[in-house]
Short mmCIF file of C-alpha atoms in Angstrom, two decimals:
data_model
loop_
_atom_site.label_atom_id
_atom_site.label_comp_id
_atom_site.label_asym_id
_atom_site.label_seq_id
_atom_site.Cartn_x
_atom_site.Cartn_y
_atom_site.Cartn_z
CA UNK A 27 -0.19 -24.29 -27.25
CA UNK A 28 -2.46 -27.73 -27.12
CA UNK A 29 -4.98 -29.78 -28.98
CA UNK A 30 -8.68 -30.42 -30.02
CA UNK A 31 -9.70 -28.65 -33.36
CA UNK A 32 -11.79 -25.49 -33.54
CA UNK A 33 -12.30 -21.65 -32.46
CA UNK A 34 -13.82 -18.24 -31.50
CA UNK A 35 -12.47 -14.92 -31.57
CA UNK A 36 -12.36 -11.12 -30.97
CA UNK A 37 -14.97 -10.92 -34.21
CA UNK A 38 -15.60 -14.95 -34.95
CA UNK A 39 -12.46 -17.66 -34.30
CA UNK A 40 -11.24 -22.12 -35.34
CA UNK A 41 -8.20 -24.28 -34.94
CA UNK A 42 -5.15 -25.05 -31.24
CA UNK A 43 -5.33 -26.36 -28.15
CA UNK A 44 -1.52 -25.42 -27.97
CA UNK A 45 -2.10 -23.90 -31.41
CA UNK A 46 -4.90 -26.46 -30.89
CA UNK A 47 -8.08 -28.15 -32.58
CA UNK A 48 -11.09 -27.65 -35.32
CA UNK A 49 -14.45 -25.39 -34.71
CA UNK A 50 -18.01 -25.78 -34.80
CA UNK A 51 -20.19 -23.42 -37.01
CA UNK A 52 -21.24 -20.50 -36.17
CA UNK A 53 -24.40 -18.61 -36.56
CA UNK A 54 -24.85 -15.61 -38.22
CA UNK A 55 -26.58 -14.30 -35.42
CA UNK A 56 -23.76 -15.34 -33.02
CA UNK A 57 -20.98 -13.86 -34.95
CA UNK A 58 -22.79 -10.12 -35.10
CA UNK A 59 -23.29 -10.37 -31.47
CA UNK A 60 -19.37 -11.59 -30.73
CA UNK A 61 -18.69 -8.43 -33.25
CA UNK A 62 -20.73 -5.90 -31.08
CA UNK A 63 -19.02 -7.27 -27.82
CA UNK A 64 -15.87 -6.78 -29.19
CA UNK A 65 -16.74 -3.07 -30.68
CA UNK A 66 -18.43 -2.25 -27.74
CA UNK A 67 -15.05 -3.52 -26.16
CA UNK A 68 -12.92 -1.66 -28.44
CA UNK A 69 -15.15 1.77 -27.44
CA UNK A 70 -14.36 1.42 -23.93
CA UNK A 71 -10.30 0.22 -24.11
CA UNK A 72 -10.21 -2.98 -23.16
CA UNK A 73 -11.77 -6.68 -24.34
CA UNK A 74 -13.27 -9.27 -22.07
CA UNK A 75 -14.05 -12.85 -23.76
CA UNK A 76 -14.93 -16.50 -22.15
CA UNK A 77 -14.30 -14.29 -18.94
CA UNK A 78 -11.02 -12.91 -19.34
CA UNK A 79 -9.97 -9.31 -19.49
CA UNK A 80 -6.48 -8.95 -21.72
CA UNK A 81 -4.16 -6.35 -20.91
CA UNK A 82 -4.84 -3.18 -23.91
CA UNK A 83 -1.26 -2.72 -24.16
CA UNK A 84 1.90 -5.18 -22.90
CA UNK A 85 5.20 -3.59 -22.43
CA UNK A 86 8.53 -5.69 -22.83
CA UNK A 87 11.56 -4.52 -22.59
CA UNK A 88 10.99 -1.07 -21.59
CA UNK A 89 8.92 -1.07 -25.06
CA UNK A 90 5.10 -0.77 -25.20
CA UNK A 91 3.05 -2.57 -27.59
CA UNK A 92 -0.20 -2.27 -28.54
CA UNK A 93 -3.50 -4.81 -28.67
CA UNK A 94 -3.73 -5.22 -32.44
CA UNK A 95 -6.89 -8.25 -32.15
CA UNK A 96 -7.88 -11.21 -29.96
CA UNK A 97 -10.31 -13.82 -29.79
CA UNK A 98 -11.03 -17.29 -28.52
CA UNK A 99 -10.61 -20.59 -29.38
CA UNK A 100 -13.64 -22.53 -29.54
CA UNK A 101 -13.06 -26.62 -30.32
CA UNK A 102 -15.92 -29.13 -31.48
CA UNK A 103 -19.96 -28.55 -32.66
CA UNK A 104 -20.13 -27.13 -29.27
CA UNK A 105 -18.43 -24.47 -29.45
CA UNK A 106 -16.02 -25.46 -26.42
CA UNK A 107 -13.40 -22.46 -25.86
CA UNK A 108 -10.34 -23.41 -25.17
CA UNK A 109 -8.58 -20.43 -24.63
CA UNK A 110 -8.76 -16.19 -25.64
CA UNK A 111 -5.93 -14.93 -27.32
CA UNK A 112 -3.77 -12.09 -27.40
CA UNK A 113 -1.53 -9.98 -30.20
CA UNK A 114 0.19 -7.77 -29.30
CA UNK A 115 2.73 -5.60 -31.78
CA UNK A 116 4.61 -1.89 -32.38
CA UNK A 117 2.08 -0.80 -34.18
CA UNK A 118 -1.36 -2.28 -35.63
CA UNK A 119 -1.36 -4.07 -38.25
CA UNK A 120 -4.11 -5.74 -40.38
CA UNK A 121 -5.03 -8.92 -42.31
CA UNK A 122 -3.39 -8.30 -46.10
CA UNK A 123 -0.03 -7.29 -43.84
CA UNK A 124 0.52 -11.06 -42.23
CA UNK A 125 2.86 -11.88 -44.34
CA UNK A 126 5.58 -8.50 -43.56
CA UNK A 127 4.34 -9.12 -40.36
CA UNK A 128 5.39 -12.37 -39.90
CA UNK A 129 8.81 -11.60 -41.66
CA UNK A 130 9.47 -8.85 -39.85
CA UNK A 131 12.06 -8.04 -37.58
CA UNK A 132 9.83 -6.57 -34.88
CA UNK A 133 9.03 -7.58 -30.97
CA UNK A 134 5.67 -8.88 -31.15
CA UNK A 135 4.03 -11.09 -28.33
CA UNK A 136 1.08 -13.48 -28.66
CA UNK A 137 -0.45 -14.32 -24.78
CA UNK A 138 -2.81 -16.78 -24.16
CA UNK A 139 -5.76 -17.93 -21.40
CA UNK A 140 -6.21 -21.76 -21.09
CA UNK A 141 -9.72 -22.19 -20.65
CA UNK A 142 -9.66 -26.19 -20.53
CA UNK A 143 -6.39 -28.14 -19.21
CA UNK A 144 -4.53 -30.42 -21.74
CA UNK A 145 -1.55 -32.91 -21.34
CA UNK A 146 1.89 -32.14 -22.07
CA UNK A 147 1.89 -34.76 -25.00
CA UNK A 148 -1.25 -33.70 -26.39
CA UNK A 149 0.26 -29.82 -26.68
CA UNK A 150 3.32 -30.74 -28.06
CA UNK A 151 2.30 -32.89 -30.55
CA UNK A 152 -0.50 -30.27 -31.64
CA UNK A 153 3.15 -27.69 -31.73
CA UNK A 154 5.00 -29.96 -33.94
CA UNK A 155 2.25 -30.11 -36.35
CA UNK A 156 1.84 -27.07 -36.44
CA UNK A 157 5.31 -25.75 -36.78
CA UNK A 158 5.92 -28.19 -39.70
CA UNK A 159 3.04 -27.25 -41.63
CA UNK A 160 3.61 -23.75 -41.53
CA UNK A 161 7.92 -24.16 -41.72
CA UNK A 162 9.10 -26.03 -44.44
CA UNK A 163 10.83 -25.16 -47.33
CA UNK A 164 12.32 -21.63 -47.34
CA UNK A 165 11.31 -21.77 -43.98
CA UNK A 166 14.46 -23.72 -42.16
CA UNK A 167 13.12 -23.99 -38.86
CA UNK A 168 16.77 -25.77 -37.13
CA UNK A 169 16.27 -28.89 -35.58
CA UNK A 170 18.07 -27.85 -32.92
CA UNK A 171 16.19 -24.77 -32.16
CA UNK A 172 12.39 -26.76 -32.58
CA UNK A 173 13.33 -29.60 -30.30
CA UNK A 174 14.81 -26.76 -27.73
CA UNK A 175 11.14 -25.55 -27.54
CA UNK A 176 9.24 -27.89 -27.89
CA UNK A 177 10.84 -29.22 -24.85
CA UNK A 178 10.09 -25.54 -23.10
CA UNK A 179 5.60 -26.71 -23.44
CA UNK A 180 4.26 -27.36 -20.05
CA UNK A 181 1.22 -29.05 -18.87
CA UNK A 182 -1.79 -26.55 -19.40
CA UNK A 183 -4.20 -26.96 -16.67
CA UNK A 184 -7.29 -24.41 -17.34
CA UNK A 185 -6.41 -20.51 -15.91
CA UNK A 186 -3.10 -20.59 -16.69
CA UNK A 187 -1.53 -18.03 -19.27
CA UNK A 188 1.47 -18.84 -21.86
CA UNK A 189 3.27 -16.22 -22.65
CA UNK A 190 5.21 -15.62 -26.20
CA UNK A 191 7.59 -12.71 -26.28
CA UNK A 192 8.97 -13.19 -30.03
CA UNK A 193 12.69 -11.71 -30.53
CA UNK A 194 14.49 -10.87 -33.20
CA UNK A 195 16.24 -14.15 -33.18
CA UNK A 196 14.94 -15.29 -30.21
CA UNK A 197 11.96 -16.72 -28.42
CA UNK A 198 10.85 -16.61 -24.56
CA UNK A 199 8.19 -18.74 -23.38
CA UNK A 200 6.39 -17.15 -20.46
CA UNK A 201 4.22 -19.60 -18.30
CA UNK A 202 1.96 -17.73 -15.52
CA UNK A 203 4.44 -14.91 -16.07
CA UNK A 204 7.25 -16.74 -15.03
CA UNK A 205 10.01 -17.45 -18.02
CA UNK A 206 10.56 -21.42 -18.67
CA UNK A 207 12.95 -20.23 -20.97
CA UNK A 208 14.16 -18.41 -24.03
CA UNK A 209 15.74 -20.08 -27.02
CA UNK A 210 17.29 -19.03 -30.05
CA UNK A 211 16.83 -18.95 -33.58
CA UNK A 212 16.80 -16.54 -36.11
CA UNK A 213 13.82 -18.13 -38.02
CA UNK A 214 12.00 -19.18 -34.18
CA UNK A 215 9.58 -16.27 -33.56
CA UNK A 216 8.33 -16.55 -37.21
CA UNK A 217 7.35 -19.75 -37.04
CA UNK A 218 5.45 -20.06 -33.67
CA UNK A 219 3.53 -16.97 -34.60
CA UNK A 220 2.85 -18.80 -38.07
CA UNK A 221 0.84 -21.11 -35.88
CA UNK A 222 -1.86 -18.15 -35.82
CA UNK A 223 -1.13 -15.64 -38.48
CA UNK A 224 0.54 -18.11 -41.40
CA UNK A 225 -0.64 -19.78 -44.17
CA UNK A 226 -2.29 -22.96 -42.17
CA UNK A 227 -2.99 -21.27 -38.87
CA UNK A 228 -4.32 -23.47 -36.32
CA UNK A 229 -7.95 -21.75 -37.04
CA UNK A 230 -8.42 -19.19 -39.84
CA UNK A 231 -11.38 -16.61 -38.14
CA UNK A 232 -9.19 -16.41 -35.19
CA UNK A 233 -6.22 -15.47 -37.44
CA UNK A 234 -8.61 -12.88 -38.64
CA UNK A 235 -9.70 -11.95 -35.43
CA UNK A 236 -5.99 -11.42 -34.48
CA UNK A 237 -5.61 -9.00 -37.28
CA UNK A 238 -8.96 -7.21 -36.63
CA UNK A 239 -8.80 -4.38 -34.09
#
């Protein structure tokens, strides 16, 4: 994903640049404002954060996925936005069903719009830490699949997009709409998604935002 550690989301946010880093504290007033802006966006049928408009749906393999939630990743005490993130699912899920979502076989998409630069080494390290924290023991992500996925991680520049298409048994990594590659692995999709929705998400507030809509 990339690194620094913090976040803001479609209601709040916190941790990763690639998943990325920890966020600074936000006041109740700021949180309320962000929340009201998000609710207004829902009524309008679109979500715009940090000047980035995120699609209300996503079509993959002929299947239409709906926007489940979105947020911005914030870093440090100044609350610097690192990226805007959106989660697309076949049907909307709520916060209490994150475990089922991670273990489910359905098609899922995580779309990121980067707002800061990040070198490749920093991004790869962030992903390594995230995968290690969220995929241990019974997760058993094969080392080959892990390394092949990390090999796809690019250098990141402001304005880039990264799209992770999580199919049953594989993960496709796109940069700016173009495929960088696909890695097969039964546990890989869930491990990648767990970086945002797992037991050690890059940002606990962003996790809530992705499951909020």
